[in-house]
Coordinates of N, CA, C and O and ligand atoms in Angstrom, one line a residue:
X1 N 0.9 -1.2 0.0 CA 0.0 0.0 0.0 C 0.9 1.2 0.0 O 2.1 1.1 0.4
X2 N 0.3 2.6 -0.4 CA 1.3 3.7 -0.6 C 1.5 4.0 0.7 O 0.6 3.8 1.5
X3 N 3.1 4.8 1.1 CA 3.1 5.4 2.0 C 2.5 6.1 2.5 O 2.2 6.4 3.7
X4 N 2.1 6.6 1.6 CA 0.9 7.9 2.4 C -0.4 7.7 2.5 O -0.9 8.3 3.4
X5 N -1.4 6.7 1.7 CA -2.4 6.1 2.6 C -1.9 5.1 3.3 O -1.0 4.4 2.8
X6 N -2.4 4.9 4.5 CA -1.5 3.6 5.3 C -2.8 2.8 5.6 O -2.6 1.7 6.0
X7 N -4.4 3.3 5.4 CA -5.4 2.6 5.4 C -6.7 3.2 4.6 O -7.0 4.4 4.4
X8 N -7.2 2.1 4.4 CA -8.7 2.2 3.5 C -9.6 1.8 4.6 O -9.3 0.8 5.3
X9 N -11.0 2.6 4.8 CA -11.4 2.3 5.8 C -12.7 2.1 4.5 O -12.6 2.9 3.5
X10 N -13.6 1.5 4.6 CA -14.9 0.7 3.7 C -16.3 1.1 4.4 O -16.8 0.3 5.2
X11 N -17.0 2.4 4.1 CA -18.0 2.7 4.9 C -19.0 2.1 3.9 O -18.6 1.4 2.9
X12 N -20.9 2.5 4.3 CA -21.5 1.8 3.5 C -22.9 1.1 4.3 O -23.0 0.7 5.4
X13 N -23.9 1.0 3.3 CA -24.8 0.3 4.7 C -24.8 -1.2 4.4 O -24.1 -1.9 3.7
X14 N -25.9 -1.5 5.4 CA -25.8 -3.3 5.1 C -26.0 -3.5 3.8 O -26.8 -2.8 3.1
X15 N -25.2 -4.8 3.4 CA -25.9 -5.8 2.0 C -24.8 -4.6 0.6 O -25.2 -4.6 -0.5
X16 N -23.5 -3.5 1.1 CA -23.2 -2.6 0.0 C -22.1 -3.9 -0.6 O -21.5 -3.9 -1.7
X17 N -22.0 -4.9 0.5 CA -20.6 -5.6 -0.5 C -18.8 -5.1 0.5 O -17.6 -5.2 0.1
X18 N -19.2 -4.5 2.1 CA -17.5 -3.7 2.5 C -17.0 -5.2 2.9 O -15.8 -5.2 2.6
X19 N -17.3 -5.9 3.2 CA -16.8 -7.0 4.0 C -15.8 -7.8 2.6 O -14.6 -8.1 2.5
X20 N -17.0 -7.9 1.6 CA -16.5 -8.8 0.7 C -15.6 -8.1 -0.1 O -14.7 -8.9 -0.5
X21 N -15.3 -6.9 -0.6 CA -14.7 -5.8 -1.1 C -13.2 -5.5 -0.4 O -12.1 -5.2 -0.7
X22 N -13.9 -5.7 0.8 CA -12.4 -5.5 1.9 C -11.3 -6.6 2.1 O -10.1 -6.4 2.5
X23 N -12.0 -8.1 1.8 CA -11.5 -9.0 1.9 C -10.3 -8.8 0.1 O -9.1 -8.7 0.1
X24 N -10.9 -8.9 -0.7 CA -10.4 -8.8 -1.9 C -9.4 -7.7 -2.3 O -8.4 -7.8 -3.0
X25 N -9.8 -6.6 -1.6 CA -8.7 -5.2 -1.4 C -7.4 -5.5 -1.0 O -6.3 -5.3 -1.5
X26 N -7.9 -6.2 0.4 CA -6.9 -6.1 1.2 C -5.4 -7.9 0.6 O -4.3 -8.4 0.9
X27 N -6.3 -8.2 -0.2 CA -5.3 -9.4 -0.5 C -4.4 -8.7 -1.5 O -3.2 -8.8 -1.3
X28 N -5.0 -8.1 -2.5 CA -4.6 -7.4 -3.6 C -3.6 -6.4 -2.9 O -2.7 -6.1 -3.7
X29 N -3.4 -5.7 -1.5 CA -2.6 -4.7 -1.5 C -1.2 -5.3 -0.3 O -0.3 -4.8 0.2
X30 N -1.8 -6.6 -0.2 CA -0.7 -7.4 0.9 C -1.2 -7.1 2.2 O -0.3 -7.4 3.0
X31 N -2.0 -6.7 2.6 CA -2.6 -6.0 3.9 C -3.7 -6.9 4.2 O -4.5 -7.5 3.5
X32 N -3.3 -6.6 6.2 CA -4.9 -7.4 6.5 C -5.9 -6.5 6.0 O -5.7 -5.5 5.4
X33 N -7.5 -7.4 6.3 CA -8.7 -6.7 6.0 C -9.3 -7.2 7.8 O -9.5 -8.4 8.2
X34 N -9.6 -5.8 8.5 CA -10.3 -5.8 10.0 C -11.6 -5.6 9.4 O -12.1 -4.8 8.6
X35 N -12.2 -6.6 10.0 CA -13.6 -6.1 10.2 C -14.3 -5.7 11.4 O -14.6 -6.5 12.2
X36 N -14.4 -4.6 11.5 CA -14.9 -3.8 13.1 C -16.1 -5.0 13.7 O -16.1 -5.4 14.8
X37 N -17.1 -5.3 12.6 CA -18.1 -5.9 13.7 C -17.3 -7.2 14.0 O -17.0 -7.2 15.2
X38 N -17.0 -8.1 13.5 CA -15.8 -9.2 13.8 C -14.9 -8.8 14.7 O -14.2 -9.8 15.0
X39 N -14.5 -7.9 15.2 CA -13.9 -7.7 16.3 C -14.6 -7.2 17.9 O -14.3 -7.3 19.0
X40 N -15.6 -6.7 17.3 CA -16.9 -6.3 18.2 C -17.0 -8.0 18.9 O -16.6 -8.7 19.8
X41 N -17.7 -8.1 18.0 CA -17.8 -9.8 18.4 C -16.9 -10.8 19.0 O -17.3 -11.7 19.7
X42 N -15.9 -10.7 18.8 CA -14.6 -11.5 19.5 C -14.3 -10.8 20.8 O -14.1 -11.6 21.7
X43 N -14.3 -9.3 21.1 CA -14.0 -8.8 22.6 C -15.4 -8.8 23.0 O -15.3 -9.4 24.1
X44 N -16.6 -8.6 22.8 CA -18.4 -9.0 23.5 C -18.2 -10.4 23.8 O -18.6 -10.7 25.0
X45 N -17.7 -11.7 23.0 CA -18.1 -12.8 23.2 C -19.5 -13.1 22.7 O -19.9 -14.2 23.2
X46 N -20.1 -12.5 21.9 CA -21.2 -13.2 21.7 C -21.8 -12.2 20.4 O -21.3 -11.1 20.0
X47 N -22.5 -12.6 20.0 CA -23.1 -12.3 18.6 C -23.9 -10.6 18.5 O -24.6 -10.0 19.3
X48 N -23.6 -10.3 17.3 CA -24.5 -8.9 17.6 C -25.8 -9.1 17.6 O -25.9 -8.4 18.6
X49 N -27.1 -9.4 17.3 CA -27.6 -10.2 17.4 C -28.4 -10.1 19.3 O -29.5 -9.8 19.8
X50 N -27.0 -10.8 19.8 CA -27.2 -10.6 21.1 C -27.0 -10.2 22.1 O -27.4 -10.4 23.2
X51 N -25.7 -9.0 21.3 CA -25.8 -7.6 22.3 C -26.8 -6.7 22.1 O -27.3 -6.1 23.1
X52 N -27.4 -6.4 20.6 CA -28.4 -5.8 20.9 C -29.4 -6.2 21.7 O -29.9 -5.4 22.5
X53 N -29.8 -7.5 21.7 CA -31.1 -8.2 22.7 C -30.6 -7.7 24.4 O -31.3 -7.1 25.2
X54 N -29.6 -8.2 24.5 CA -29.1 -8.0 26.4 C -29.0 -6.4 26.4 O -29.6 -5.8 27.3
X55 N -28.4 -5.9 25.6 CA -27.6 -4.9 26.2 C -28.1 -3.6 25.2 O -27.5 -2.6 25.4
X56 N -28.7 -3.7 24.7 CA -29.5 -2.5 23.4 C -28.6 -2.0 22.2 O -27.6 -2.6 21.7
X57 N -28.9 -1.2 22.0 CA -28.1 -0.7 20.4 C -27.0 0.1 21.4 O -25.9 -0.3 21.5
X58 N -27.6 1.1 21.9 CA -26.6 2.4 22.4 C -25.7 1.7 23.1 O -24.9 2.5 23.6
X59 N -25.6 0.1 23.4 CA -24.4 -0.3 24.2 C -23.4 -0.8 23.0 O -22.2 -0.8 23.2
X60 N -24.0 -1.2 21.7 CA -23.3 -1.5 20.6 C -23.2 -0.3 19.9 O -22.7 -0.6 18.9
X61 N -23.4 0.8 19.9 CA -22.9 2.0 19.6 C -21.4 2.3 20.1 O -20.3 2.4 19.5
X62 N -21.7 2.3 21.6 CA -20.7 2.3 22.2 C -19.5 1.9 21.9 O -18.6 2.7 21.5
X63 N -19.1 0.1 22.1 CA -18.5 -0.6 21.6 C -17.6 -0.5 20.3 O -16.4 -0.6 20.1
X64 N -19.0 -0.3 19.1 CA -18.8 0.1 17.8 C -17.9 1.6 17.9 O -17.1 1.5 17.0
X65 N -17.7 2.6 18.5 CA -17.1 3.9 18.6 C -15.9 3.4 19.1 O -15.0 3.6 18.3
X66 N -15.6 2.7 20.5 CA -14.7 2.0 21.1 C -13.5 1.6 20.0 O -12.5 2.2 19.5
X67 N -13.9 0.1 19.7 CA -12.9 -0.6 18.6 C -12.6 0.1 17.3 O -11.6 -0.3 16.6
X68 N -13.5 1.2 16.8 CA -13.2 1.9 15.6 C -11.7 3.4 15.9 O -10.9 3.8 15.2
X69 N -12.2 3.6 17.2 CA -11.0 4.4 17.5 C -9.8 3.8 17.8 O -8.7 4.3 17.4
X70 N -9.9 2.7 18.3 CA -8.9 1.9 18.6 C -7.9 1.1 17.0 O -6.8 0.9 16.8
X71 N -9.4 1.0 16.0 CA -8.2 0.2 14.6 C -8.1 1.3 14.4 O -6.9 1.5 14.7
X72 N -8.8 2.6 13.9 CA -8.2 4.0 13.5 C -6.9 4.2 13.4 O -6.1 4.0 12.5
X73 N -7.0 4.7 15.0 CA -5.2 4.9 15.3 C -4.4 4.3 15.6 O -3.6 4.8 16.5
X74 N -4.0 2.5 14.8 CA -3.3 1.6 16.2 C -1.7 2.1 14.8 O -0.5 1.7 14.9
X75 N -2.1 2.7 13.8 CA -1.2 3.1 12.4 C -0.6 1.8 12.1 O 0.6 1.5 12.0
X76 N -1.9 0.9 12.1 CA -1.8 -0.5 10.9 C -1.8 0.0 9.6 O -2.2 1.1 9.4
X77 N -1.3 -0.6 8.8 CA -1.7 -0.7 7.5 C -2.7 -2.0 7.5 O -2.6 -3.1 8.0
X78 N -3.5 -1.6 6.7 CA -5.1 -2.8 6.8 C -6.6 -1.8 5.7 O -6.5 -0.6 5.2
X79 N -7.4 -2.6 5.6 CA -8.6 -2.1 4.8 C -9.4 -2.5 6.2 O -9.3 -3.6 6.8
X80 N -10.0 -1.7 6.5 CA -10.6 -1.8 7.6 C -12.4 -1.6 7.1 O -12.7 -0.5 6.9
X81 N -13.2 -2.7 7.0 CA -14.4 -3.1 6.9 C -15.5 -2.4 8.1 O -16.0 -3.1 9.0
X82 N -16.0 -1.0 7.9 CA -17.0 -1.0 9.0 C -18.3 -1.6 9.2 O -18.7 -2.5 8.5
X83 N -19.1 -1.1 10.2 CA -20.6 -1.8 9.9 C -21.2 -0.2 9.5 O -20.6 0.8 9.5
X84 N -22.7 -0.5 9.1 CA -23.0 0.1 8.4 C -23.4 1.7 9.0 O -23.5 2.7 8.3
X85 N -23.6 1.7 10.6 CA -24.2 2.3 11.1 C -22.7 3.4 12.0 O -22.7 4.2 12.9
X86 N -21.9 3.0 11.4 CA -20.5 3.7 12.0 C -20.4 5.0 12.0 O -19.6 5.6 12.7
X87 N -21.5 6.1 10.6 CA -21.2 6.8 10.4 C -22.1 7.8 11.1 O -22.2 9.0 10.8
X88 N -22.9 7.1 12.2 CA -23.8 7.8 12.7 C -23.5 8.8 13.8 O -24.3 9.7 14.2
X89 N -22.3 8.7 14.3 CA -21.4 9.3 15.1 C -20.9 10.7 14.7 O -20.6 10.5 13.5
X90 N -20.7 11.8 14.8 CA -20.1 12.9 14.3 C -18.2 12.1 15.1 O -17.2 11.9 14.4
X91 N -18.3 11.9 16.2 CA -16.8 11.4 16.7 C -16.1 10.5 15.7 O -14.9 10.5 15.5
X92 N -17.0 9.8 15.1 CA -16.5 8.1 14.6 C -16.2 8.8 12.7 O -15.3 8.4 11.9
X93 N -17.0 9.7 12.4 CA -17.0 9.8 11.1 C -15.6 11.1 11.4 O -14.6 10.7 10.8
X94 N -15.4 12.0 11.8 CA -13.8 12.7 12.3 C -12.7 11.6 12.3 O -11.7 11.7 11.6
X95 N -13.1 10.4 13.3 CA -11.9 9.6 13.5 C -11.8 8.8 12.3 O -10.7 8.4 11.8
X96 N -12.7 8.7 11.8 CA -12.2 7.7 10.2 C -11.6 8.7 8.9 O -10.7 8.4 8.1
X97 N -12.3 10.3 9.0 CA -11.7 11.1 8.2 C -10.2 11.3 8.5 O -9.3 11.5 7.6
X98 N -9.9 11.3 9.7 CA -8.6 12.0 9.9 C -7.7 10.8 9.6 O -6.6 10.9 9.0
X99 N -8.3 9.5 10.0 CA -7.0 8.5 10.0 C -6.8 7.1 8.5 O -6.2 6.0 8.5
X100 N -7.8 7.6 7.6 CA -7.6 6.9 6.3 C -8.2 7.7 5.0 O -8.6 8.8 4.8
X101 N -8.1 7.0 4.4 CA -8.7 7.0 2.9 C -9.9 6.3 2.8 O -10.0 5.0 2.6
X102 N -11.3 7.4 3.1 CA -12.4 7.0 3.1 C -13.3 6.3 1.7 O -13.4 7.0 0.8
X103 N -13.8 5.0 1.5 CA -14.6 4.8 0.6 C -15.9 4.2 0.9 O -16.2 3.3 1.7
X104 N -17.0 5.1 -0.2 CA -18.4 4.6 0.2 C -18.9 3.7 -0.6 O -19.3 4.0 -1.7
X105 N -19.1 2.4 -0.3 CA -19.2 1.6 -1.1 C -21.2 2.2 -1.6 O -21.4 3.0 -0.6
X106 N -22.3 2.2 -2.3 CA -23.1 2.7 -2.3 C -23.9 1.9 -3.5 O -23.6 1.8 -4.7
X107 N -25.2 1.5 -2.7 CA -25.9 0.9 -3.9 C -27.8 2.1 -3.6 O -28.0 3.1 -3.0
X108 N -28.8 1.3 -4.5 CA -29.7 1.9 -3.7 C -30.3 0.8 -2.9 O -29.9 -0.3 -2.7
X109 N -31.9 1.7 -2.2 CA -32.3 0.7 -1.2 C -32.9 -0.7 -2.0 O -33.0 -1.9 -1.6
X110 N -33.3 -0.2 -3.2 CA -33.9 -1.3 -3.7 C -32.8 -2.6 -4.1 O -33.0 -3.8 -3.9
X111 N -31.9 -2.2 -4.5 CA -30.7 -3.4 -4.7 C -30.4 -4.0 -3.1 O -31.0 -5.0 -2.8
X112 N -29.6 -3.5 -2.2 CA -29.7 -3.4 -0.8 C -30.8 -4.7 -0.1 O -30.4 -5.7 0.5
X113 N -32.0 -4.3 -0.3 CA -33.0 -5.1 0.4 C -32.9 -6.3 -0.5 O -33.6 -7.2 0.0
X114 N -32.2 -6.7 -1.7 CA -32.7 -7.9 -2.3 C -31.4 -9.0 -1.4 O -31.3 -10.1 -1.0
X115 N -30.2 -7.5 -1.4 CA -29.0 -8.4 -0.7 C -29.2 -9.1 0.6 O -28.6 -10.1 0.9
X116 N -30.0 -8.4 1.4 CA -30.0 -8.3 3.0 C -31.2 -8.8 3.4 O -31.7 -8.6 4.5
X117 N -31.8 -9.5 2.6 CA -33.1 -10.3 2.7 C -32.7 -11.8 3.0 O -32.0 -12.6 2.5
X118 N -33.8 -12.0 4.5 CA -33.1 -13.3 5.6 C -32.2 -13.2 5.9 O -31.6 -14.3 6.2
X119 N -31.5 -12.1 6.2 CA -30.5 -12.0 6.9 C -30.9 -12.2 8.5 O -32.0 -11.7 8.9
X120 N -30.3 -12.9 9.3 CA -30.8 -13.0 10.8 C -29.9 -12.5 11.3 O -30.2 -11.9 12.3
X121 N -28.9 -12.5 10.9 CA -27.8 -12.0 12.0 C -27.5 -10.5 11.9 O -26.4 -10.0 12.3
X122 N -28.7 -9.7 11.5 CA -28.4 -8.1 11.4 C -29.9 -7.7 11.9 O -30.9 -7.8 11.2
X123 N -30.0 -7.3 13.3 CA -30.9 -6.9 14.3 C -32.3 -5.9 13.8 O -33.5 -5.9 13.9
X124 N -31.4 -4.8 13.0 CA -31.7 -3.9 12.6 C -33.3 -4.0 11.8 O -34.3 -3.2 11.9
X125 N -32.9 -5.7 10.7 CA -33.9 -5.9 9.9 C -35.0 -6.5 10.8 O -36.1 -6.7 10.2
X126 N -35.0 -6.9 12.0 CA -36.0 -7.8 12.9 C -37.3 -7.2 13.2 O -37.5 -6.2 13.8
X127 N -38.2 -8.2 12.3 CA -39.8 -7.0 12.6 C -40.4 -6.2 11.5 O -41.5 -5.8 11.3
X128 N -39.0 -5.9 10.5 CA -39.3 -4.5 9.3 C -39.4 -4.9 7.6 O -38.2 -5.2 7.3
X129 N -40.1 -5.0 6.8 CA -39.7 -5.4 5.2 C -38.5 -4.9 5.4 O -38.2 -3.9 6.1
X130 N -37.5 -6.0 4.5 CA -35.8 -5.1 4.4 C -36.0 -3.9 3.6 O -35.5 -2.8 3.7
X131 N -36.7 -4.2 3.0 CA -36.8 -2.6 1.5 C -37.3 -1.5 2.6 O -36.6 -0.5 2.7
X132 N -38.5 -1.7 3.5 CA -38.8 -0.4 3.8 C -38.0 0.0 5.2 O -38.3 1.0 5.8
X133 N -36.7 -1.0 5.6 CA -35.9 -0.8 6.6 C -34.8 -0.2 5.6 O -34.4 0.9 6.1
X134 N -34.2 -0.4 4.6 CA -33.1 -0.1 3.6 C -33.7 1.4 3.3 O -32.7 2.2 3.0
X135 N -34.8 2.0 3.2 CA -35.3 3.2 2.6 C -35.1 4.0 3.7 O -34.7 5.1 3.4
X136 N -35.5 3.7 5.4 CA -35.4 4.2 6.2 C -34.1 4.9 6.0 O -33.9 5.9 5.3
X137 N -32.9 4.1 6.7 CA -31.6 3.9 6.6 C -30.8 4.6 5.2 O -29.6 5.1 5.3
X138 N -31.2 4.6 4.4 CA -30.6 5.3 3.2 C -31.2 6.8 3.5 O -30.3 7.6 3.4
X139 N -32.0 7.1 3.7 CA -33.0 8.5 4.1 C -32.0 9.2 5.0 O -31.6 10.3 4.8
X140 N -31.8 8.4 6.3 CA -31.0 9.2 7.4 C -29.4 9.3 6.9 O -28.7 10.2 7.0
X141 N -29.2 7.8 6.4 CA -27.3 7.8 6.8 C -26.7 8.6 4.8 O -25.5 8.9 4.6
X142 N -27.5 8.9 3.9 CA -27.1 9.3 2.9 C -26.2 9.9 2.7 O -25.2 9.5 2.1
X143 N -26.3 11.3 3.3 CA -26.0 12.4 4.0 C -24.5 12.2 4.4 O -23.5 12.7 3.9
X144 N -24.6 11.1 5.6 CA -23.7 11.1 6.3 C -22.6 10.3 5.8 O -21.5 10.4 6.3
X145 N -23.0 9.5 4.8 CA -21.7 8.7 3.9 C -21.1 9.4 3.3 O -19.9 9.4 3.2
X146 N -22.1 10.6 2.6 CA -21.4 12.0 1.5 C -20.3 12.9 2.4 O -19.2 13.5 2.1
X147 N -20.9 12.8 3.4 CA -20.3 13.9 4.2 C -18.9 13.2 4.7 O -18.0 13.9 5.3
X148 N -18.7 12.0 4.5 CA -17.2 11.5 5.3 C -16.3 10.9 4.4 O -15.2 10.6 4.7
X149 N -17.0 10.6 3.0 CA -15.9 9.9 2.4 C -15.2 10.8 1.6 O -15.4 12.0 1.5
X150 N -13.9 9.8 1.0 CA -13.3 10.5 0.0 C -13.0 9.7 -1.4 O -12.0 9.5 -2.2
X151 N -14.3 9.3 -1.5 CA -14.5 8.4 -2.5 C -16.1 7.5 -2.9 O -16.4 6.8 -2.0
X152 N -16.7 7.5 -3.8 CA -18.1 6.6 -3.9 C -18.1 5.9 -4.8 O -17.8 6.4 -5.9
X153 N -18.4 4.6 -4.7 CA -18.5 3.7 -6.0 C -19.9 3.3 -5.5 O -20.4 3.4 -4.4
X154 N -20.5 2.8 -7.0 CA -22.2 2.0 -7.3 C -21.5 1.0 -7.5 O -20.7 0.6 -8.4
X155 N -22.0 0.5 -6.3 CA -21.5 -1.0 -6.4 C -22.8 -1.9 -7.5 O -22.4 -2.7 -8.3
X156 N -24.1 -1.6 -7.4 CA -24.8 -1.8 -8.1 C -24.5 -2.0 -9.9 O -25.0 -2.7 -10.8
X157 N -23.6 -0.9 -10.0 CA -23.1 -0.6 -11.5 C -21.8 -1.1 -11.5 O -21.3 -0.8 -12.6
X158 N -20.7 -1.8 -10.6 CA -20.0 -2.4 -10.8 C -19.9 -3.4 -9.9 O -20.6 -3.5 -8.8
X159 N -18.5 -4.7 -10.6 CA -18.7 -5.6 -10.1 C -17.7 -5.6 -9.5 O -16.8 -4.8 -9.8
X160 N -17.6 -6.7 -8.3 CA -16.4 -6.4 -7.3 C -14.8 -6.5 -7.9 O -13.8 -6.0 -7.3
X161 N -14.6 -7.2 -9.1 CA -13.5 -6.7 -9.9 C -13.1 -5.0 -9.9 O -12.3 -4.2 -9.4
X162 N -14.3 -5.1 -11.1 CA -14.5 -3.3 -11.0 C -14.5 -2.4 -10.1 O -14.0 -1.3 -10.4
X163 N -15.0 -2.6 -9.1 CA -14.8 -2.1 -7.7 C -13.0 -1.6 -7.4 O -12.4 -0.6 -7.4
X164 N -12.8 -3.1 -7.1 CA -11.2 -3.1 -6.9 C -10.1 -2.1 -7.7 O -9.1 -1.6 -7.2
X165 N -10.7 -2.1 -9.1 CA -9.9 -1.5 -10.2 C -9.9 0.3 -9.8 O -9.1 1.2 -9.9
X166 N -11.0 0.2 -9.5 CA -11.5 1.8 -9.5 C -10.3 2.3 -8.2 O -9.5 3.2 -8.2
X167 N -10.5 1.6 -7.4 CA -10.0 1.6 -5.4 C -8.5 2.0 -6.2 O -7.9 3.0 -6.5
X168 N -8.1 0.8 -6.2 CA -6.6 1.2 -6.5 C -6.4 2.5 -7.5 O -5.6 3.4 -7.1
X169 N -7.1 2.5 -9.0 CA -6.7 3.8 -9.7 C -6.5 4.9 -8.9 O -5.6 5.7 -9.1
X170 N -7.5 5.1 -7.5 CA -7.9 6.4 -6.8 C -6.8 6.1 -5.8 O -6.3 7.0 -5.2
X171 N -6.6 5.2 -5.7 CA -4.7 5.3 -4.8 C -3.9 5.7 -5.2 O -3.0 6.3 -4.7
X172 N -3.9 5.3 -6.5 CA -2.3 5.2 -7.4 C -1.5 4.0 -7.3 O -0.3 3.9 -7.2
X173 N -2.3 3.2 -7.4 CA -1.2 1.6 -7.2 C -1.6 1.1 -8.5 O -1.2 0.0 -8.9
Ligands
S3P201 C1 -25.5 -2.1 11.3 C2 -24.9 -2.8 10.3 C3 -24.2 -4.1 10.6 C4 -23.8 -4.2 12.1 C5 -25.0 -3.9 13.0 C6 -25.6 -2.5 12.7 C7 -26.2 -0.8 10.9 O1 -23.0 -4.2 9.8 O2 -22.8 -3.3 12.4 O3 -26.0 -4.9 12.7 O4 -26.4 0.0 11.8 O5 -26.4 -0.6 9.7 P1 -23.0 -4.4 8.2 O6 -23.2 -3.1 7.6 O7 -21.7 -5.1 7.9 O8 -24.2 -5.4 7.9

């Protein structure tokens, strides 16, 4: 990876593709790929899923702000995979501007809900059609993906090849 970005941090909501995008990045650039909620989950001990049920969102808020400050600034080189709701923070969306090379991965809600449909292991959708939970969530966090990255791809209009190709051109590698 270039000296001067030392990380790609993968914002984006559920079902945009950062996990699978980050995995592929980061092999391509010789670098790990962190995934914040996979680390959430390894120091909780138990599933998100079921920290929201025990312990509510605003305790995975928490958490989520916690380990994101912590991969931020540990000055890994890595593609660091957030969850989707990371950018809900004014703190968390500062700490990710200041300490990488922001990219929004971005589809719409209607593509989105076809991805994230039966998903059990994302709390968020429990109770709600995914489409009219994806339209919610696109309504509020839109905004807030524009406002923090330094970069947007349609993942919808490209494929995760394509993805990769674009990432790197906007590095210079
Ligand atoms: C969330 C997205 C999830 C996970 C949690 C909350 C959100 O991550 O962090 O369920 O608020 O959109 P993914 O975007 O990887 O699904």
């Amino acid at each position: 990876m270039s000296s001067i970005i030392h990380q790609i941090i993968l914002i984006g909501s559920m079902g945009a593709g950062k996990s699978t995008v980050g995995r592929r990045l980061a092999a391509r650039l010789s670098v790990p790929c962190v995934d914040l909620d996979a680390v959430i989950v390894e120091h909780a001990g138990c599933s998100i899923p079921k920290i929201f049920e025990g312990q509510g969102e605003a305790a995975f808020r928490a958490l989520e702000s916690e380990y994101l400050k912590t991969l931020c600034e540990d000055g890994n080189h890595k593609v660091l995979a957030t969850g989707g709701g990371a950018v809900l923070s004014e703190a968390n969306r500062h700490v990710m501007q200041q300490s990488g090379f922001v990219i929004w991965l971005d589809a719409k809600p209607e593509v989105l809900a076809k991805r994230i449909s039966g998903d059990r292991n994302r709390p968020l959708l429990k109770g709600v059609p995914p489409l009219q939970r994806a339209r919610e969530l696109d309504a509020q966090r839109r905004p807030l993906y524009k406002a923090c990255s330094d970069l947007r791809i349609d993942t919808a209009k490209y494929r995760v090849p394509q993805t990769i190709r674009t990432i790197l051109e906007a590095i210079k590698i």
